[in-house]
Structure formats: structure tokens, C-alpha cells
Amino acid sequence: MARLILFGPPGAGKGTQAARLAELLGVPHISTGDIFRGAIAAQTPVGVKAQAYLDEGKLVPDSVVIDLVRERFSQPDTHPGWILDGFPRTVPQAHALDALLSEIHQGFNRVINLEVPAEFLVQRMLGRGRKDDSEDVIRRRLQVYQEETSPLIDFYRDRSQLTDIDGSVPVDEVTASIQSVLSEDEDAA
Ligand code: ADP
């Protein structure tokens, strides 16, 4: 039963690792960023609401994100497990996730905190060329991460639910480190 939260600053490689682990573990990869980008491309009501926030590197309001995650967790493919990427990103989102999981009688294995030095992050994001990866928007996203998202590190660390992983090494090595943390959890279970 794999239920995993991938955490880290923008550009840390959460999306890459989440996709690989989802494939390896046979569970859905739930990326709030991907969901928003899809909604924007399709110009759905959520997409129309989210667009300006993504373009400016700001966080989409908690209520919008929380409704979207709730709706995603109501889909049956999430029953065997899931990998969350990009959520929670604020303390209220973390509380909302606790409430949602307790309603559906689920927990999670672990929060994986991908650590990558700040100077690598900007380079990685500039290299991938997404629409919100211009230098000024990147700087805004890093600032928003520091202010609103990084407090979640202590939130989950205090609950002994967080493990730090070095995200600056090659992609395969990062995946292997995460897998070894997961198998330790299984051994302990
Ligand atoms: P990255 O991890 O590189 O920042 P994401 O794809 O996770 O990229 O997110 C892109 C954008 O989508 C964010 O800058 C934000 O505007 C929006 N977004 C994604 N997840 C959330 C969330 N949980 N809360 C608020 N906004 C979000």
C-alpha cells in the first residue's frame, strides 16, 4: 500500500520522481500542478480561475486546490494508493488533507522531502522551459515556497512523518533512495 507525499521546492524533481514511483508501484500520480495545467489548456472553470496565479508564480487559493484534491480522491483508482506531488503547499492545505484522509479512513506512509541547493533549482527550471519558468516567475515561486510551503517541513518533521532525501544526485539514485525508505517502512510495519 503506497501512499506517499513528495515535498520540496519548485525544481527539486518532485514531478519526475513521482511519475517514476507511480509507475513502479502501480498507483496514480496526483500532481496539482499538472491538473491545473490541464484545466487551463481545456479552459474549464477551475482552469480559468487558476490561470493568473500560475502565470504569476503565486499559489492558487487554498479553497480551489482543496476542492480539486477532494474530487480527485473520490475517484476509485486512488483506493490502492497514490503519490501526491505539489500538495499540500500551505499549512491549511495540510490540515485539509488530514481531515480528508481521516474521512476516507486512510493514512499515508511518509513525506519525502527532496533537498536540492537553491542555486541548482533556478538552473533546472530554466532548462525545462515551461511557460511559468521565466526567471522572474521562478524567483517568485521560490519566494512563495520559502514563505508559505517550507513551514510544512517542521509540521511533518514534528510528527515524525518526514524523511529528507538528497535530490541533487542523478535521477535513478534519487528514486533508489526513496524506494529504500519505503521498504524500511514496510519492514517496520
Ligand atoms: P513546481 O513544483 O515546479 O513549482 P507545480 O507543477 O507543482 O510546479 O506547480 C505549478 C503552479 O501550480 C504553482 O506555482 C501554483 O501556481 C499552482 N499550484 C500547484 N499546486 C498547488 C497547491 N497545492 N496550492 C496552490 N497552488 C498550487
mmCIF file of C-alpha atoms and ligand atoms in Angstrom:
data_model
loop_
_atom_site.group_PDB
_atom_site.id
_atom_site.type_symbol
_atom_site.label_atom_id
_atom_site.label_comp_id
_atom_site.label_asym_id
_atom_site.label_seq_id
_atom_site.Cartn_x
_atom_site.Cartn_y
_atom_site.Cartn_z
ATOM 1 C CA MET A 1 0.000 0.000 0.000
ATOM 2 C CA ALA A 2 1.902 3.063 -1.206
ATOM 3 C CA ARG A 3 0.638 6.424 -0.037
ATOM 4 C CA LEU A 4 3.318 8.986 -0.395
ATOM 5 C CA ILE A 5 3.689 12.764 -0.358
ATOM 6 C CA LEU A 6 6.556 14.213 -2.379
ATOM 7 C CA PHE A 7 7.661 17.508 -0.980
ATOM 8 C CA GLY A 8 10.323 20.025 -1.960
ATOM 9 C CA PRO A 9 10.943 23.398 -3.573
ATOM 10 C CA PRO A 10 9.962 24.081 -7.190
ATOM 11 C CA GLY A 11 12.515 22.451 -9.468
ATOM 12 C CA ALA A 12 13.518 19.789 -6.914
ATOM 13 C CA GLY A 13 12.340 16.969 -9.181
ATOM 14 C CA LYS A 14 9.101 16.023 -7.448
ATOM 15 C CA GLY A 15 7.258 15.521 -10.733
ATOM 16 C CA THR A 16 9.983 13.313 -12.209
ATOM 17 C CA GLN A 17 10.262 11.147 -9.114
ATOM 18 C CA ALA A 18 6.502 10.965 -8.606
ATOM 19 C CA ALA A 19 5.976 9.723 -12.177
ATOM 20 C CA ARG A 20 8.667 7.043 -11.813
ATOM 21 C CA LEU A 21 7.419 5.842 -8.433
ATOM 22 C CA ALA A 22 3.804 5.794 -9.615
ATOM 23 C CA GLU A 23 4.853 3.530 -12.475
ATOM 24 C CA LEU A 24 6.972 1.273 -10.259
ATOM 25 C CA LEU A 25 4.348 0.986 -7.532
ATOM 26 C CA GLY A 26 1.285 0.872 -9.799
ATOM 27 C CA VAL A 27 -0.560 3.769 -8.157
ATOM 28 C CA PRO A 28 -1.760 7.106 -9.601
ATOM 29 C CA HIS A 29 0.468 10.174 -9.646
ATOM 30 C CA ILE A 30 -1.585 13.113 -8.421
ATOM 31 C CA SER A 31 0.091 16.391 -9.389
ATOM 32 C CA THR A 32 -1.915 19.510 -8.582
ATOM 33 C CA GLY A 33 0.312 21.487 -10.991
ATOM 34 C CA ASP A 34 -0.455 19.032 -13.835
ATOM 35 C CA ILE A 35 -4.167 19.133 -13.001
ATOM 36 C CA PHE A 36 -4.124 22.946 -13.166
ATOM 37 C CA ARG A 37 -2.160 22.971 -16.430
ATOM 38 C CA GLY A 38 -4.666 20.519 -17.946
ATOM 39 C CA ALA A 39 -7.606 22.595 -16.691
ATOM 40 C CA ILE A 40 -6.067 25.748 -18.152
ATOM 41 C CA ALA A 41 -5.480 24.087 -21.521
ATOM 42 C CA ALA A 42 -9.118 22.927 -21.562
ATOM 43 C CA GLN A 43 -10.335 26.295 -20.199
ATOM 44 C CA THR A 44 -12.546 24.619 -17.581
ATOM 45 C CA PRO A 45 -13.974 26.846 -14.791
ATOM 46 C CA VAL A 46 -11.105 25.780 -12.466
ATOM 47 C CA GLY A 47 -8.597 26.479 -15.238
ATOM 48 C CA VAL A 48 -9.978 29.953 -15.798
ATOM 49 C CA LYS A 49 -9.689 30.670 -12.041
ATOM 50 C CA ALA A 50 -6.158 29.245 -11.760
ATOM 51 C CA GLN A 51 -4.515 30.744 -14.831
ATOM 52 C CA ALA A 52 -3.420 34.137 -13.474
ATOM 53 C CA TYR A 53 -1.949 32.526 -10.347
ATOM 54 C CA LEU A 54 0.176 30.079 -12.322
ATOM 55 C CA ASP A 55 1.307 32.762 -14.748
ATOM 56 C CA GLU A 56 2.474 34.940 -11.876
ATOM 57 C CA GLY A 57 4.044 32.146 -9.802
ATOM 58 C CA LYS A 58 1.531 32.601 -6.982
ATOM 59 C CA LEU A 59 -0.358 29.897 -5.154
ATOM 60 C CA VAL A 60 -3.880 29.139 -6.275
ATOM 61 C CA PRO A 61 -6.261 29.868 -3.334
ATOM 62 C CA ASP A 62 -6.477 27.012 -0.820
ATOM 63 C CA SER A 63 -10.228 26.509 -1.278
ATOM 64 C CA VAL A 64 -9.826 25.900 -5.020
ATOM 65 C CA VAL A 65 -6.947 23.425 -4.552
ATOM 66 C CA ILE A 66 -8.613 21.597 -1.680
ATOM 67 C CA ASP A 67 -11.857 21.074 -3.646
ATOM 68 C CA LEU A 68 -9.851 19.749 -6.540
ATOM 69 C CA VAL A 69 -7.898 17.271 -4.393
ATOM 70 C CA ARG A 70 -11.096 16.131 -2.684
ATOM 71 C CA GLU A 71 -12.666 15.439 -6.046
ATOM 72 C CA ARG A 72 -9.538 13.562 -7.225
ATOM 73 C CA PHE A 73 -9.544 11.344 -4.102
ATOM 74 C CA SER A 74 -13.174 10.436 -4.753
ATOM 75 C CA GLN A 75 -12.067 8.534 -7.855
ATOM 76 C CA PRO A 76 -11.671 4.786 -7.303
ATOM 77 C CA ASP A 77 -8.181 4.494 -8.827
ATOM 78 C CA THR A 78 -6.855 6.137 -5.635
ATOM 79 C CA HIS A 79 -8.089 3.313 -3.378
ATOM 80 C CA PRO A 80 -4.966 1.134 -3.692
ATOM 81 C CA GLY A 81 -2.610 4.056 -3.088
ATOM 82 C CA TRP A 82 -1.354 7.335 -4.533
ATOM 83 C CA ILE A 83 1.582 9.669 -4.867
ATOM 84 C CA LEU A 84 0.879 13.310 -4.154
ATOM 85 C CA ASP A 85 3.092 15.868 -5.871
ATOM 86 C CA GLY A 86 2.617 19.581 -5.195
ATOM 87 C CA PHE A 87 0.041 19.204 -2.429
ATOM 88 C CA PRO A 88 -0.087 20.193 0.392
ATOM 89 C CA ARG A 89 1.695 23.508 -0.147
ATOM 90 C CA THR A 90 0.351 25.525 2.816
ATOM 91 C CA VAL A 91 -0.459 24.726 6.441
ATOM 92 C CA PRO A 92 -4.240 24.992 5.811
ATOM 93 C CA GLN A 93 -3.842 22.535 2.916
ATOM 94 C CA ALA A 94 -2.024 20.100 5.226
ATOM 95 C CA HIS A 95 -4.888 20.317 7.744
ATOM 96 C CA ALA A 96 -7.402 19.804 4.946
ATOM 97 C CA LEU A 97 -5.501 16.717 3.814
ATOM 98 C CA ASP A 98 -5.562 15.319 7.370
ATOM 99 C CA ALA A 99 -9.318 15.869 7.505
ATOM 100 C CA LEU A 100 -9.907 14.323 4.095
ATOM 101 C CA LEU A 101 -7.787 11.244 4.823
ATOM 102 C CA SER A 102 -9.462 10.661 8.145
ATOM 103 C CA GLU A 103 -12.895 10.878 6.474
ATOM 104 C CA ILE A 104 -11.913 8.209 3.981
ATOM 105 C CA HIS A 105 -10.085 6.125 6.615
ATOM 106 C CA GLN A 106 -6.697 6.422 5.004
ATOM 107 C CA GLY A 107 -3.283 7.457 6.244
ATOM 108 C CA PHE A 108 -0.002 7.879 4.433
ATOM 109 C CA ASN A 109 3.384 6.237 4.660
ATOM 110 C CA ARG A 110 5.698 9.174 4.501
ATOM 111 C CA VAL A 111 6.516 12.678 3.347
ATOM 112 C CA ILE A 112 9.661 12.644 1.241
ATOM 113 C CA ASN A 113 11.460 15.988 1.393
ATOM 114 C CA LEU A 114 13.617 16.368 -1.718
ATOM 115 C CA GLU A 115 16.540 18.607 -0.832
ATOM 116 C CA VAL A 116 18.300 20.486 -3.617
ATOM 117 C CA PRO A 117 20.566 23.534 -3.174
ATOM 118 C CA ALA A 118 18.874 26.785 -4.230
ATOM 119 C CA GLU A 119 21.397 27.545 -6.977
ATOM 120 C CA PHE A 120 20.566 24.270 -8.790
ATOM 121 C CA LEU A 121 16.835 24.948 -8.705
ATOM 122 C CA VAL A 122 16.857 28.021 -10.921
ATOM 123 C CA GLN A 123 19.134 26.311 -13.458
ATOM 124 C CA ARG A 124 16.930 23.220 -13.611
ATOM 125 C CA MET A 125 13.759 25.223 -14.105
ATOM 126 C CA LEU A 126 15.287 27.486 -16.758
ATOM 127 C CA GLY A 127 16.352 24.302 -18.555
ATOM 128 C CA ARG A 128 12.865 22.811 -18.767
ATOM 129 C CA GLY A 129 11.214 25.779 -20.489
ATOM 130 C CA ARG A 130 7.698 25.550 -19.079
ATOM 131 C CA LYS A 131 5.516 28.644 -19.535
ATOM 132 C CA ASP A 132 5.865 29.601 -15.839
ATOM 133 C CA ASP A 133 9.641 29.029 -15.931
ATOM 134 C CA SER A 134 10.775 32.536 -16.870
ATOM 135 C CA GLU A 135 13.378 33.881 -14.463
ATOM 136 C CA ASP A 136 11.167 36.409 -12.643
ATOM 137 C CA VAL A 137 8.312 33.905 -12.194
ATOM 138 C CA ILE A 138 10.808 31.296 -10.934
ATOM 139 C CA ARG A 139 12.123 33.750 -8.330
ATOM 140 C CA ARG A 140 8.573 34.477 -7.214
ATOM 141 C CA ARG A 141 7.816 30.742 -6.882
ATOM 142 C CA LEU A 142 10.944 30.185 -4.799
ATOM 143 C CA GLN A 143 9.954 33.070 -2.534
ATOM 144 C CA VAL A 144 6.409 31.711 -2.157
ATOM 145 C CA TYR A 145 7.929 28.318 -1.320
ATOM 146 C CA GLN A 146 10.076 29.844 1.448
ATOM 147 C CA GLU A 147 7.221 31.798 2.955
ATOM 148 C CA GLU A 148 4.207 29.542 2.623
ATOM 149 C CA THR A 149 5.356 25.991 1.904
ATOM 150 C CA SER A 150 8.619 25.396 3.778
ATOM 151 C CA PRO A 151 6.879 25.653 7.219
ATOM 152 C CA LEU A 152 5.372 22.255 6.359
ATOM 153 C CA ILE A 153 8.816 20.690 6.798
ATOM 154 C CA ASP A 154 8.624 21.256 10.554
ATOM 155 C CA PHE A 155 4.913 20.443 10.578
ATOM 156 C CA TYR A 156 5.597 16.917 9.304
ATOM 157 C CA ARG A 157 9.012 16.514 10.938
ATOM 158 C CA ASP A 158 7.478 17.178 14.363
ATOM 159 C CA ARG A 159 5.065 14.338 13.648
ATOM 160 C CA SER A 160 7.990 12.056 12.653
ATOM 161 C CA GLN A 161 6.460 11.659 9.182
ATOM 162 C CA LEU A 162 9.199 13.332 7.138
ATOM 163 C CA THR A 163 12.362 11.912 5.594
ATOM 164 C CA ASP A 164 14.977 14.067 3.840
ATOM 165 C CA ILE A 165 16.364 12.765 0.562
ATOM 166 C CA ASP A 166 19.238 14.294 -1.396
ATOM 167 C CA GLY A 167 17.623 15.412 -4.660
ATOM 168 C CA SER A 168 20.830 16.735 -6.213
ATOM 169 C CA VAL A 169 22.206 13.334 -7.276
ATOM 170 C CA PRO A 170 21.261 11.566 -10.572
ATOM 171 C CA VAL A 171 17.561 10.755 -11.087
ATOM 172 C CA ASP A 172 17.997 6.969 -10.671
ATOM 173 C CA GLU A 173 19.838 7.405 -7.393
ATOM 174 C CA VAL A 174 17.084 9.620 -6.017
ATOM 175 C CA THR A 175 14.462 7.005 -6.975
ATOM 176 C CA ALA A 176 16.524 4.257 -5.333
ATOM 177 C CA SER A 177 16.872 6.263 -2.096
ATOM 178 C CA ILE A 178 13.125 6.833 -1.925
ATOM 179 C CA GLN A 179 12.441 3.153 -2.582
ATOM 180 C CA SER A 180 14.793 2.158 0.200
ATOM 181 C CA VAL A 181 12.989 4.471 2.656
ATOM 182 C CA LEU A 182 9.678 2.887 1.608
ATOM 183 C CA SER A 183 10.980 -0.628 2.108
ATOM 184 C CA GLU A 184 12.255 0.276 5.598
ATOM 185 C CA ASP A 185 8.715 1.432 6.392
ATOM 186 C CA GLU A 186 7.350 -1.864 5.117
ATOM 187 C CA ASP A 187 9.823 -3.827 7.241
ATOM 188 C CA ALA A 188 8.772 -1.820 10.272
ATOM 189 C CA ALA A 189 5.062 -2.362 9.585
HETATM 190 P P1 ADP B 1 6.712 23.340 -9.307
HETATM 191 O O1 ADP B 1 6.817 22.221 -8.330
HETATM 192 O O2 ADP B 1 7.825 23.333 -10.302
HETATM 193 O O3 ADP B 1 6.522 24.684 -8.665
HETATM 194 P P2 ADP B 1 3.949 22.599 -9.961
HETATM 195 O O4 ADP B 1 3.602 21.997 -11.256
HETATM 196 O O5 ADP B 1 3.852 21.755 -8.741
HETATM 197 O O6 ADP B 1 5.422 23.166 -10.187
HETATM 198 O O7 ADP B 1 3.051 23.889 -9.694
HETATM 199 C C1 ADP B 1 2.891 24.919 -10.656
HETATM 200 C C2 ADP B 1 1.932 26.002 -10.145
HETATM 201 O O8 ADP B 1 0.625 25.438 -9.895
HETATM 202 C C3 ADP B 1 2.310 26.672 -8.819
HETATM 203 O O9 ADP B 1 3.251 27.716 -8.998
HETATM 204 C C4 ADP B 1 0.929 27.167 -8.335
HETATM 205 O O10 ADP B 1 0.539 28.342 -9.008
HETATM 206 C C5 ADP B 1 -0.016 26.053 -8.771
HETATM 207 N N1 ADP B 1 -0.200 25.032 -7.711
HETATM 208 C C6 ADP B 1 0.141 23.716 -7.804
HETATM 209 N N2 ADP B 1 -0.147 23.072 -6.662
HETATM 210 C C7 ADP B 1 -0.673 23.998 -5.814
HETATM 211 C C8 ADP B 1 -1.152 23.966 -4.478
HETATM 212 N N3 ADP B 1 -1.141 22.839 -3.752
HETATM 213 N N4 ADP B 1 -1.606 25.123 -3.928
HETATM 214 C C9 ADP B 1 -1.635 26.250 -4.623
HETATM 215 N N5 ADP B 1 -1.189 26.368 -5.888
HETATM 216 C C10 ADP B 1 -0.713 25.255 -6.490
#
